[in-house]
């Protein structure tokens, strides 16, 4: 059986294997740390919470997407997750992974800070020793390459070299040229805020800013996230990639009604064809 | 996560404003463990040898390096003086070399040096100097992934240095037809998979299952280091190009990318690209990213662009399929080529891969697709 690293966006299934790893929160304070962020942090509820199970298809009206991103998003057919062997159990990239429902664990190391934001072995390293980012031709990964620095009491993390992924779990893409800047600030004993700025020259008209707040939770543990590769739905062989032709996505009808104006946005005539 | 049925795809299931029904979420779902394990069944082409045809051509009189510039008149005026050849360790024995032209891969070790592709003739000295930072051993073999001058331009120079040139027989035929100097012609050709046993590993030289970029496309798989040089059938900087004058076929890229996906694999699938769990892979050296990459993640050296892995192969294939489907459907509905180009079937990837000038334009990409799908491919 194989397990994957998706954040548990829905309560575990009865038939899914839900194993809880008993982890001990080791709280150490190395000299390098400006502010101690170590330990388990449990996310709190936010005003932007989406329906349990993820956003609706076609719902990205408040995202700063250009026509390229809209074309990709409109073409997105969730069936692609069902039929493609290689995509099954892919993790979320940094474009989405930090918004996991699972707790986040932070550990200060000698010259780095480690974040565990999803289950199992997915550890994100933020280098604090001033090393440069890799050259352009280096490998890109799901979490990218991160360096950090303290600006006052705020940890500022810069991430490049991320694989193409999504910023919303309904097909809204980010490119592999995206740069992410994160600001982590601890407020007293209990609260930690994270502001993420996604700057993507390929798919966004302006930087996308998202935020999240965590509450310190020394009793938290990191749940193992079960994911198994499933039987493939046979839809016609390896050359069939589920997608909707421009203007023919049946899920888009009525989507993207602007909350303020009531007008339909992001599904303009030019994209319906 | 839900175990519900696949999202409904009929218009009847769509969400209507004000209705209580929800559109399907796009959460990935679990299934029974019985579906696991198909990765292990991936074929390894090297296991079955079909008719093997290796031709060793008589060693030609070695031609002085200066003369091969004549076959590259297009580049004669190009100033290579500012080009720097950068080496980048990929995995095991294999390094990627980046300069001007196609990416190179080099295997260094006890048996010597094996080089895949060699960019332009005027860069040979710099390429050799870069290799010398990795190894003082003789450069014994040079493999061409395909015929193009930005990958084979240094052939004669490396032959003059004592390397044996190896390429698909179509590459040799096309180089010969292009009046390349004799010293630039491969002396060992093949039209089936062959293997080198070099620097402690099997290096498989694998013709593609279909013509794609050209009709001499070759994949070079360093099996122990677990690195594949794809030639130009996979690039990360542009849309794919089928050089139809050299037997290329754009839709053939889909078949070849599937072939590459069969060859490559990632450790436990999902770990691809994390690979930095402390203690998880203690035997791995820390790479250029400051983190170890799992030993069983196949790394991909593309013909042009950056280092990649299975994920990028799959995304690139999907892109070609989606755009092909758009072009084919619109052509079937009677749209002309110009109407299809105006409708921008590559929208979604134009900013990332498109171009208006040079050999790899968006227009050429769409035009070639159109020609192939209307010819019934
Ligand atoms: Zn080429």
Short mmCIF file of N, CA, C and O in Angstrom, two decimals, chain A residues 38-157:
data_model
loop_
_atom_site.label_atom_id
_atom_site.label_comp_id
_atom_site.label_asym_id
_atom_site.label_seq_id
_atom_site.Cartn_x
_atom_site.Cartn_y
_atom_site.Cartn_z
N UNK A 38 9.69 27.25 17.10
CA UNK A 38 9.65 25.79 17.07
C UNK A 38 8.43 25.23 17.77
O UNK A 38 7.84 25.85 18.67
N UNK A 39 8.06 24.05 17.30
CA UNK A 39 6.93 23.36 17.87
C UNK A 39 5.81 23.14 16.87
O UNK A 39 5.95 23.43 15.69
N UNK A 40 4.71 22.63 17.41
CA UNK A 40 3.54 22.36 16.56
C UNK A 40 2.60 23.55 16.55
O UNK A 40 2.33 24.16 17.59
N UNK A 41 2.12 23.85 15.37
CA UNK A 41 1.19 24.96 15.20
C UNK A 41 -0.06 24.45 14.49
O UNK A 41 0.03 23.84 13.42
N UNK A 42 -1.18 24.74 15.11
CA UNK A 42 -2.46 24.26 14.58
C UNK A 42 -3.16 25.43 13.88
O UNK A 42 -3.27 26.52 14.45
N UNK A 43 -3.57 25.23 12.66
CA UNK A 43 -4.22 26.35 11.96
C UNK A 43 -5.58 26.65 12.60
O UNK A 43 -6.24 25.75 13.11
N UNK A 44 -5.98 27.89 12.58
CA UNK A 44 -7.30 28.25 13.09
C UNK A 44 -8.22 28.54 11.91
O UNK A 44 -7.78 28.64 10.77
N UNK A 45 -9.49 28.69 12.19
CA UNK A 45 -10.44 28.95 11.10
C UNK A 45 -10.28 30.38 10.59
O UNK A 45 -9.93 31.29 11.33
N UNK A 46 -10.55 30.54 9.31
CA UNK A 46 -10.37 31.84 8.68
C UNK A 46 -11.64 32.27 7.96
O UNK A 46 -12.49 31.46 7.64
N UNK A 47 -11.68 33.57 7.70
CA UNK A 47 -12.85 34.10 7.01
C UNK A 47 -12.93 33.60 5.57
O UNK A 47 -13.99 33.64 4.96
N UNK A 48 -11.80 33.10 5.05
CA UNK A 48 -11.82 32.70 3.64
C UNK A 48 -12.03 31.20 3.45
O UNK A 48 -11.88 30.69 2.35
N UNK A 49 -12.34 30.51 4.54
CA UNK A 49 -12.44 29.05 4.44
C UNK A 49 -13.33 28.65 3.27
O UNK A 49 -14.39 29.23 3.04
N UNK A 50 -12.90 27.65 2.55
CA UNK A 50 -13.68 27.16 1.42
C UNK A 50 -14.49 25.96 1.86
O UNK A 50 -14.25 25.41 2.93
N UNK A 51 -15.49 25.58 1.07
CA UNK A 51 -16.30 24.43 1.46
C UNK A 51 -15.41 23.21 1.69
O UNK A 51 -14.43 23.03 0.99
N UNK A 52 -15.77 22.47 2.69
CA UNK A 52 -14.99 21.27 2.95
C UNK A 52 -14.99 20.41 1.69
O UNK A 52 -16.01 20.18 1.08
N UNK A 53 -13.83 19.95 1.32
CA UNK A 53 -13.73 19.19 0.08
C UNK A 53 -13.12 19.99 -1.03
O UNK A 53 -12.84 19.48 -2.10
N UNK A 54 -12.94 21.26 -0.79
CA UNK A 54 -12.26 22.04 -1.80
C UNK A 54 -13.17 22.99 -2.52
O UNK A 54 -14.40 22.93 -2.39
N UNK A 55 -12.60 23.88 -3.29
CA UNK A 55 -13.40 24.88 -4.00
C UNK A 55 -14.19 24.26 -5.14
O UNK A 55 -13.85 23.19 -5.64
N UNK A 56 -15.21 24.97 -5.53
CA UNK A 56 -15.99 24.49 -6.67
C UNK A 56 -15.22 24.73 -7.96
O UNK A 56 -14.40 25.64 -8.05
N UNK A 57 -15.52 23.92 -8.91
CA UNK A 57 -14.89 24.11 -10.21
C UNK A 57 -15.33 25.45 -10.78
O UNK A 57 -16.50 25.81 -10.75
N UNK A 58 -14.40 26.18 -11.28
CA UNK A 58 -14.72 27.47 -11.87
C UNK A 58 -14.74 28.60 -10.87
O UNK A 58 -14.96 29.75 -11.25
N UNK A 59 -14.51 28.32 -9.60
CA UNK A 59 -14.54 29.38 -8.60
C UNK A 59 -13.13 29.90 -8.35
O UNK A 59 -12.36 29.31 -7.58
N UNK A 60 -12.80 30.98 -9.03
CA UNK A 60 -11.52 31.65 -8.81
C UNK A 60 -11.66 33.12 -9.13
O UNK A 60 -10.74 33.77 -9.63
N UNK A 61 -12.85 33.64 -8.83
CA UNK A 61 -13.15 34.99 -9.27
C UNK A 61 -12.31 36.06 -8.59
O UNK A 61 -12.13 37.13 -9.12
N UNK A 62 -11.78 35.78 -7.42
CA UNK A 62 -11.01 36.81 -6.74
C UNK A 62 -9.51 36.63 -6.91
O UNK A 62 -8.72 37.32 -6.28
N UNK A 63 -9.14 35.71 -7.76
CA UNK A 63 -7.71 35.49 -8.00
C UNK A 63 -7.23 36.36 -9.15
O UNK A 63 -7.94 36.52 -10.15
N UNK A 64 -6.05 36.91 -9.04
CA UNK A 64 -5.54 37.81 -10.09
C UNK A 64 -4.96 37.04 -11.27
O UNK A 64 -3.75 37.00 -11.49
N UNK A 65 -5.86 36.44 -12.04
CA UNK A 65 -5.40 35.55 -13.11
C UNK A 65 -5.43 36.25 -14.46
O UNK A 65 -6.37 36.97 -14.78
N UNK A 66 -4.43 35.99 -15.27
CA UNK A 66 -4.44 36.51 -16.63
C UNK A 66 -5.15 35.53 -17.56
O UNK A 66 -5.63 34.48 -17.13
N UNK A 67 -5.21 35.86 -18.83
CA UNK A 67 -5.98 35.02 -19.75
C UNK A 67 -5.36 33.63 -19.90
O UNK A 67 -6.07 32.66 -20.17
N UNK A 68 -4.05 33.54 -19.73
CA UNK A 68 -3.42 32.22 -19.82
C UNK A 68 -3.88 31.33 -18.67
O UNK A 68 -4.21 30.16 -18.86
N UNK A 69 -3.91 31.90 -17.48
CA UNK A 69 -4.34 31.13 -16.31
C UNK A 69 -5.82 30.77 -16.42
O UNK A 69 -6.24 29.66 -16.05
N UNK A 70 -6.62 31.70 -16.93
CA UNK A 70 -8.05 31.41 -17.09
C UNK A 70 -8.26 30.29 -18.10
O UNK A 70 -9.10 29.41 -17.91
N UNK A 71 -7.48 30.31 -19.16
CA UNK A 71 -7.61 29.25 -20.16
C UNK A 71 -7.30 27.89 -19.54
O UNK A 71 -8.01 26.91 -19.76
N UNK A 72 -6.22 27.85 -18.75
CA UNK A 72 -5.87 26.59 -18.08
C UNK A 72 -6.97 26.17 -17.11
O UNK A 72 -7.37 25.00 -17.03
N UNK A 73 -7.45 27.15 -16.33
CA UNK A 73 -8.44 26.83 -15.29
C UNK A 73 -9.76 26.37 -15.91
O UNK A 73 -10.39 25.43 -15.43
N UNK A 74 -10.17 27.05 -16.96
CA UNK A 74 -11.43 26.68 -17.62
C UNK A 74 -11.33 25.29 -18.25
O UNK A 74 -12.32 24.59 -18.41
N UNK A 75 -10.13 24.92 -18.66
CA UNK A 75 -9.94 23.63 -19.32
C UNK A 75 -9.87 22.48 -18.32
O UNK A 75 -9.94 21.31 -18.71
N UNK A 76 -9.72 22.81 -17.05
CA UNK A 76 -9.46 21.78 -16.04
C UNK A 76 -10.66 20.84 -15.88
O UNK A 76 -11.77 21.27 -15.59
N UNK A 77 -10.39 19.58 -16.04
CA UNK A 77 -11.39 18.54 -15.83
C UNK A 77 -10.89 17.66 -14.68
O UNK A 77 -9.83 17.05 -14.78
N UNK A 78 -11.65 17.61 -13.58
CA UNK A 78 -11.16 16.83 -12.43
C UNK A 78 -10.95 15.36 -12.74
O UNK A 78 -10.25 14.66 -12.01
N UNK A 79 -11.53 14.92 -13.83
CA UNK A 79 -11.32 13.51 -14.20
C UNK A 79 -9.85 13.20 -14.43
O UNK A 79 -9.43 12.05 -14.38
N UNK A 80 -9.06 14.23 -14.67
CA UNK A 80 -7.63 13.98 -14.90
C UNK A 80 -6.99 13.33 -13.68
O UNK A 80 -6.04 12.56 -13.80
N UNK A 81 -7.54 13.63 -12.51
CA UNK A 81 -6.98 13.03 -11.30
C UNK A 81 -7.31 11.54 -11.22
O UNK A 81 -6.68 10.80 -10.47
N UNK A 82 -8.31 11.15 -11.98
CA UNK A 82 -8.75 9.76 -11.90
C UNK A 82 -8.04 8.85 -12.90
O UNK A 82 -7.91 7.66 -12.67
N UNK A 83 -7.63 9.39 -14.01
CA UNK A 83 -7.21 8.51 -15.09
C UNK A 83 -5.71 8.48 -15.30
O UNK A 83 -5.21 7.69 -16.06
N UNK A 84 -5.01 9.34 -14.63
CA UNK A 84 -3.60 9.38 -14.93
C UNK A 84 -2.77 8.77 -13.84
O UNK A 84 -2.68 9.30 -12.73
N UNK A 85 -2.17 7.70 -14.16
CA UNK A 85 -1.38 6.95 -13.21
C UNK A 85 -0.33 7.82 -12.54
O UNK A 85 -0.20 7.84 -11.32
N UNK A 86 0.38 8.58 -13.34
CA UNK A 86 1.50 9.30 -12.75
C UNK A 86 1.06 10.44 -11.85
O UNK A 86 1.83 10.94 -11.05
N UNK A 87 -0.14 10.92 -12.01
CA UNK A 87 -0.57 12.06 -11.20
C UNK A 87 -1.10 11.63 -9.85
O UNK A 87 -1.22 12.45 -8.96
N UNK A 88 -1.47 10.39 -9.75
CA UNK A 88 -2.06 9.96 -8.50
C UNK A 88 -1.06 10.14 -7.38
O UNK A 88 0.10 9.78 -7.49
N UNK A 89 -1.50 10.67 -6.32
CA UNK A 89 -0.68 10.85 -5.13
C UNK A 89 0.41 11.90 -5.33
O UNK A 89 1.36 11.95 -4.56
N UNK A 90 0.29 12.70 -6.33
CA UNK A 90 1.20 13.85 -6.37
C UNK A 90 0.87 14.75 -5.19
O UNK A 90 -0.29 14.94 -4.84
N UNK A 91 1.88 15.32 -4.60
CA UNK A 91 1.63 16.26 -3.51
C UNK A 91 1.23 17.63 -4.06
O UNK A 91 1.37 17.90 -5.25
N UNK A 92 0.76 18.46 -3.18
CA UNK A 92 0.57 19.86 -3.55
C UNK A 92 1.93 20.54 -3.56
O UNK A 92 2.80 20.24 -2.74
N UNK A 93 2.11 21.46 -4.45
CA UNK A 93 3.33 22.26 -4.45
C UNK A 93 3.22 23.31 -3.35
O UNK A 93 2.21 23.41 -2.66
N UNK A 94 4.23 24.13 -3.23
CA UNK A 94 4.20 25.18 -2.21
C UNK A 94 3.10 26.19 -2.52
O UNK A 94 2.70 26.99 -1.65
N UNK A 95 2.57 26.13 -3.73
CA UNK A 95 1.46 27.02 -4.08
C UNK A 95 0.20 26.73 -3.28
O UNK A 95 -0.73 27.54 -3.24
N UNK A 96 0.17 25.57 -2.63
CA UNK A 96 -1.04 25.19 -1.91
C UNK A 96 -0.73 24.48 -0.59
O UNK A 96 -1.56 24.48 0.33
N UNK A 97 0.45 23.88 -0.49
CA UNK A 97 0.73 22.96 0.62
C UNK A 97 0.66 23.62 1.99
O UNK A 97 0.31 22.98 2.98
N UNK A 98 0.99 24.91 2.06
CA UNK A 98 1.00 25.56 3.37
C UNK A 98 -0.41 25.75 3.92
O UNK A 98 -0.57 26.15 5.07
N UNK A 99 -1.40 25.52 3.10
CA UNK A 99 -2.78 25.72 3.55
C UNK A 99 -3.44 24.40 3.94
O UNK A 99 -4.65 24.27 3.95
N UNK A 100 -2.61 23.45 4.24
CA UNK A 100 -3.07 22.15 4.71
C UNK A 100 -3.87 22.29 6.00
O UNK A 100 -3.64 23.19 6.81
N UNK A 101 -4.81 21.38 6.19
CA UNK A 101 -5.55 21.35 7.45
C UNK A 101 -4.73 20.71 8.57
O UNK A 101 -5.04 20.84 9.74
N UNK A 102 -3.67 20.01 8.17
CA UNK A 102 -2.83 19.35 9.16
C UNK A 102 -2.03 20.41 9.92
O UNK A 102 -1.81 21.51 9.42
N UNK A 103 -1.59 20.09 11.12
CA UNK A 103 -0.75 21.05 11.83
C UNK A 103 0.59 21.23 11.14
O UNK A 103 0.99 20.41 10.32
N UNK A 104 1.25 22.30 11.47
CA UNK A 104 2.58 22.58 10.94
C UNK A 104 3.58 22.41 12.06
O UNK A 104 3.32 22.84 13.19
N UNK A 105 4.70 21.78 11.76
CA UNK A 105 5.74 21.64 12.77
C UNK A 105 6.98 22.39 12.30
O UNK A 105 7.41 22.25 11.16
N UNK A 106 7.54 23.18 13.20
CA UNK A 106 8.73 23.97 12.87
C UNK A 106 9.87 23.57 13.79
O UNK A 106 9.66 23.35 15.00
N UNK A 107 11.05 23.45 13.21
CA UNK A 107 12.22 23.07 14.00
C UNK A 107 13.40 23.93 13.57
O UNK A 107 13.69 24.04 12.38
N UNK A 108 14.06 24.53 14.51
CA UNK A 108 15.26 25.32 14.20
C UNK A 108 16.48 24.40 14.18
O UNK A 108 16.70 23.63 15.10
N UNK A 109 17.25 24.49 13.11
CA UNK A 109 18.51 23.74 13.02
C UNK A 109 19.65 24.76 13.02
O UNK A 109 19.42 25.97 13.06
N UNK A 110 20.87 24.23 12.90
CA UNK A 110 22.02 25.12 13.03
C UNK A 110 22.02 26.22 11.97
O UNK A 110 22.24 27.39 12.27
N UNK A 111 21.79 25.83 10.72
CA UNK A 111 21.83 26.84 9.66
C UNK A 111 20.57 26.82 8.80
O UNK A 111 20.57 27.25 7.65
N UNK A 112 19.51 26.27 9.38
CA UNK A 112 18.26 26.19 8.60
C UNK A 112 17.07 26.08 9.55
O UNK A 112 17.23 25.87 10.75
N UNK A 113 15.90 26.28 8.99
CA UNK A 113 14.66 26.05 9.73
C UNK A 113 13.85 25.04 8.93
O UNK A 113 13.71 25.18 7.71
N UNK A 114 13.37 24.01 9.60
CA UNK A 114 12.62 22.96 8.91
C UNK A 114 11.13 23.12 9.18
O UNK A 114 10.72 23.30 10.33
N UNK A 115 10.36 23.00 8.14
CA UNK A 115 8.91 23.02 8.26
C UNK A 115 8.37 21.66 7.83
O UNK A 115 8.73 21.17 6.77
N UNK A 116 7.52 21.11 8.65
CA UNK A 116 6.73 19.95 8.19
C UNK A 116 5.31 20.46 8.06
O UNK A 116 4.68 20.85 9.04
N UNK A 117 4.81 20.47 6.85
CA UNK A 117 3.47 20.99 6.65
C UNK A 117 2.51 19.90 6.22
O UNK A 117 1.32 20.10 6.15
N UNK A 118 3.04 18.78 5.87
CA UNK A 118 2.17 17.66 5.56
C UNK A 118 2.76 16.44 6.21
O UNK A 118 3.81 16.50 6.85
N UNK A 119 2.11 15.34 6.03
CA UNK A 119 2.49 14.15 6.77
C UNK A 119 3.76 13.51 6.22
O UNK A 119 4.34 13.96 5.25
N UNK A 120 4.16 12.47 6.87
CA UNK A 120 5.27 11.64 6.44
C UNK A 120 6.57 12.42 6.36
O UNK A 120 6.91 13.18 7.24
N UNK A 121 7.27 12.25 5.26
CA UNK A 121 8.65 12.74 5.22
C UNK A 121 8.81 14.08 4.52
O UNK A 121 9.91 14.50 4.22
N UNK A 122 7.72 14.70 4.21
CA UNK A 122 7.83 15.93 3.45
C UNK A 122 8.29 17.07 4.34
O UNK A 122 7.51 17.67 5.06
N UNK A 123 9.55 17.34 4.31
CA UNK A 123 10.09 18.39 5.14
C UNK A 123 10.63 19.50 4.25
O UNK A 123 11.32 19.25 3.27
N UNK A 124 10.28 20.67 4.60
CA UNK A 124 10.69 21.84 3.85
C UNK A 124 11.84 22.51 4.57
O UNK A 124 11.75 22.83 5.75
N UNK A 125 12.94 22.71 3.86
CA UNK A 125 14.11 23.33 4.48
C UNK A 125 14.21 24.79 4.05
O UNK A 125 14.15 25.09 2.88
N UNK A 126 14.34 25.65 5.02
CA UNK A 126 14.59 27.07 4.75
C UNK A 126 16.02 27.37 5.21
O UNK A 126 16.34 27.28 6.40
N UNK A 127 16.88 27.66 4.25
CA UNK A 127 18.29 27.88 4.58
C UNK A 127 18.48 29.28 5.15
O UNK A 127 18.06 30.26 4.56
N UNK A 128 19.17 29.33 6.30
CA UNK A 128 19.35 30.62 6.99
C UNK A 128 20.81 31.09 6.94
O UNK A 128 21.18 32.03 7.64
N UNK A 129 21.64 30.40 6.13
CA UNK A 129 23.07 30.70 6.16
C UNK A 129 23.52 31.59 5.00
O UNK A 129 24.70 31.68 4.71
N UNK A 130 22.59 32.21 4.33
CA UNK A 130 22.96 33.18 3.31
C UNK A 130 23.38 32.58 1.99
O UNK A 130 23.85 33.28 1.10
N UNK A 131 23.18 31.29 1.81
CA UNK A 131 23.59 30.67 0.54
C UNK A 131 22.73 31.20 -0.61
O UNK A 131 21.57 31.58 -0.40
N UNK A 132 23.30 31.24 -1.80
CA UNK A 132 22.53 31.74 -2.94
C UNK A 132 21.53 30.71 -3.43
O UNK A 132 21.65 29.52 -3.12
N UNK A 133 20.55 31.17 -4.18
CA UNK A 133 19.64 30.24 -4.82
C UNK A 133 20.36 29.55 -5.97
O UNK A 133 21.31 30.08 -6.51
N UNK A 134 19.92 28.35 -6.35
CA UNK A 134 20.62 27.60 -7.40
C UNK A 134 20.50 28.30 -8.75
O UNK A 134 19.66 29.19 -8.93
N UNK A 135 21.32 27.86 -9.70
CA UNK A 135 21.20 28.44 -11.04
C UNK A 135 19.88 28.05 -11.70
O UNK A 135 19.19 27.12 -11.26
N UNK A 136 19.57 28.77 -12.75
CA UNK A 136 18.30 28.57 -13.46
C UNK A 136 18.11 27.13 -13.93
O UNK A 136 16.99 26.62 -13.97
N UNK A 137 19.22 26.47 -14.31
CA UNK A 137 19.07 25.14 -14.92
C UNK A 137 18.96 24.03 -13.88
O UNK A 137 18.96 22.86 -14.24
N UNK A 138 18.88 24.38 -12.59
CA UNK A 138 18.79 23.35 -11.55
C UNK A 138 17.37 22.76 -11.47
O UNK A 138 16.40 23.36 -11.94
N UNK A 139 17.30 21.61 -10.85
CA UNK A 139 16.03 20.92 -10.67
C UNK A 139 15.03 21.77 -9.89
O UNK A 139 15.41 22.48 -8.96
N UNK A 140 13.78 21.70 -10.27
CA UNK A 140 12.70 22.34 -9.52
C UNK A 140 11.95 21.25 -8.75
O UNK A 140 11.78 20.15 -9.25
N UNK A 141 11.51 21.59 -7.55
CA UNK A 141 10.87 20.59 -6.69
C UNK A 141 9.51 21.10 -6.23
O UNK A 141 9.16 22.26 -6.46
N UNK A 142 8.75 20.23 -5.58
CA UNK A 142 7.41 20.62 -5.14
C UNK A 142 7.45 21.80 -4.16
O UNK A 142 6.60 22.66 -4.17
N UNK A 143 8.46 21.80 -3.27
CA UNK A 143 8.55 22.86 -2.27
C UNK A 143 9.55 23.93 -2.66
O UNK A 143 9.66 24.94 -1.98
N UNK A 144 10.30 23.68 -3.73
CA UNK A 144 11.24 24.68 -4.19
C UNK A 144 12.45 24.82 -3.28
O UNK A 144 12.69 24.01 -2.38
N UNK A 145 13.20 25.86 -3.55
CA UNK A 145 14.41 26.15 -2.77
C UNK A 145 14.16 27.41 -1.98
O UNK A 145 13.84 28.46 -2.55
N UNK A 146 14.31 27.32 -0.66
CA UNK A 146 13.94 28.45 0.20
C UNK A 146 15.12 28.96 1.00
O UNK A 146 15.90 28.18 1.55
N UNK A 147 15.23 30.26 1.07
CA UNK A 147 16.18 30.89 1.97
C UNK A 147 15.41 31.85 2.87
O UNK A 147 14.36 32.37 2.49
N UNK A 148 15.95 32.07 4.06
CA UNK A 148 15.24 32.93 5.00
C UNK A 148 16.16 33.96 5.64
O UNK A 148 17.38 33.80 5.65
N UNK A 149 15.55 35.00 6.15
CA UNK A 149 16.30 36.03 6.89
C UNK A 149 15.33 36.68 7.86
O UNK A 149 14.11 36.71 7.63
N UNK A 150 15.87 37.19 8.95
CA UNK A 150 15.03 37.87 9.93
C UNK A 150 14.97 39.36 9.61
O UNK A 150 15.98 40.00 9.39
N UNK A 151 13.77 39.87 9.53
CA UNK A 151 13.58 41.32 9.45
C UNK A 151 12.86 41.71 10.73
O UNK A 151 11.65 41.53 10.85
N UNK A 152 13.64 42.18 11.68
CA UNK A 152 13.08 42.39 13.01
C UNK A 152 12.67 41.04 13.58
O UNK A 152 13.45 40.09 13.57
N UNK A 153 11.45 40.94 14.03
CA UNK A 153 10.96 39.68 14.58
C UNK A 153 10.22 38.84 13.55
O UNK A 153 9.54 37.87 13.91
N UNK A 154 10.29 39.24 12.30
CA UNK A 154 9.58 38.50 11.26
C UNK A 154 10.56 37.67 10.44
O UNK A 154 11.59 38.19 9.98
N UNK A 155 10.25 36.41 10.27
CA UNK A 155 11.04 35.55 9.40
C UNK A 155 10.54 35.73 7.98
O UNK A 155 9.36 35.47 7.69
N UNK A 156 11.42 36.15 7.08
CA UNK A 156 11.03 36.34 5.68
C UNK A 156 11.69 35.24 4.86
O UNK A 156 12.91 35.07 4.88
N UNK A 157 10.86 34.47 4.17
CA UNK A 157 11.34 33.32 3.41
C UNK A 157 11.09 33.57 1.92
O UNK A 157 10.00 33.96 1.53
#
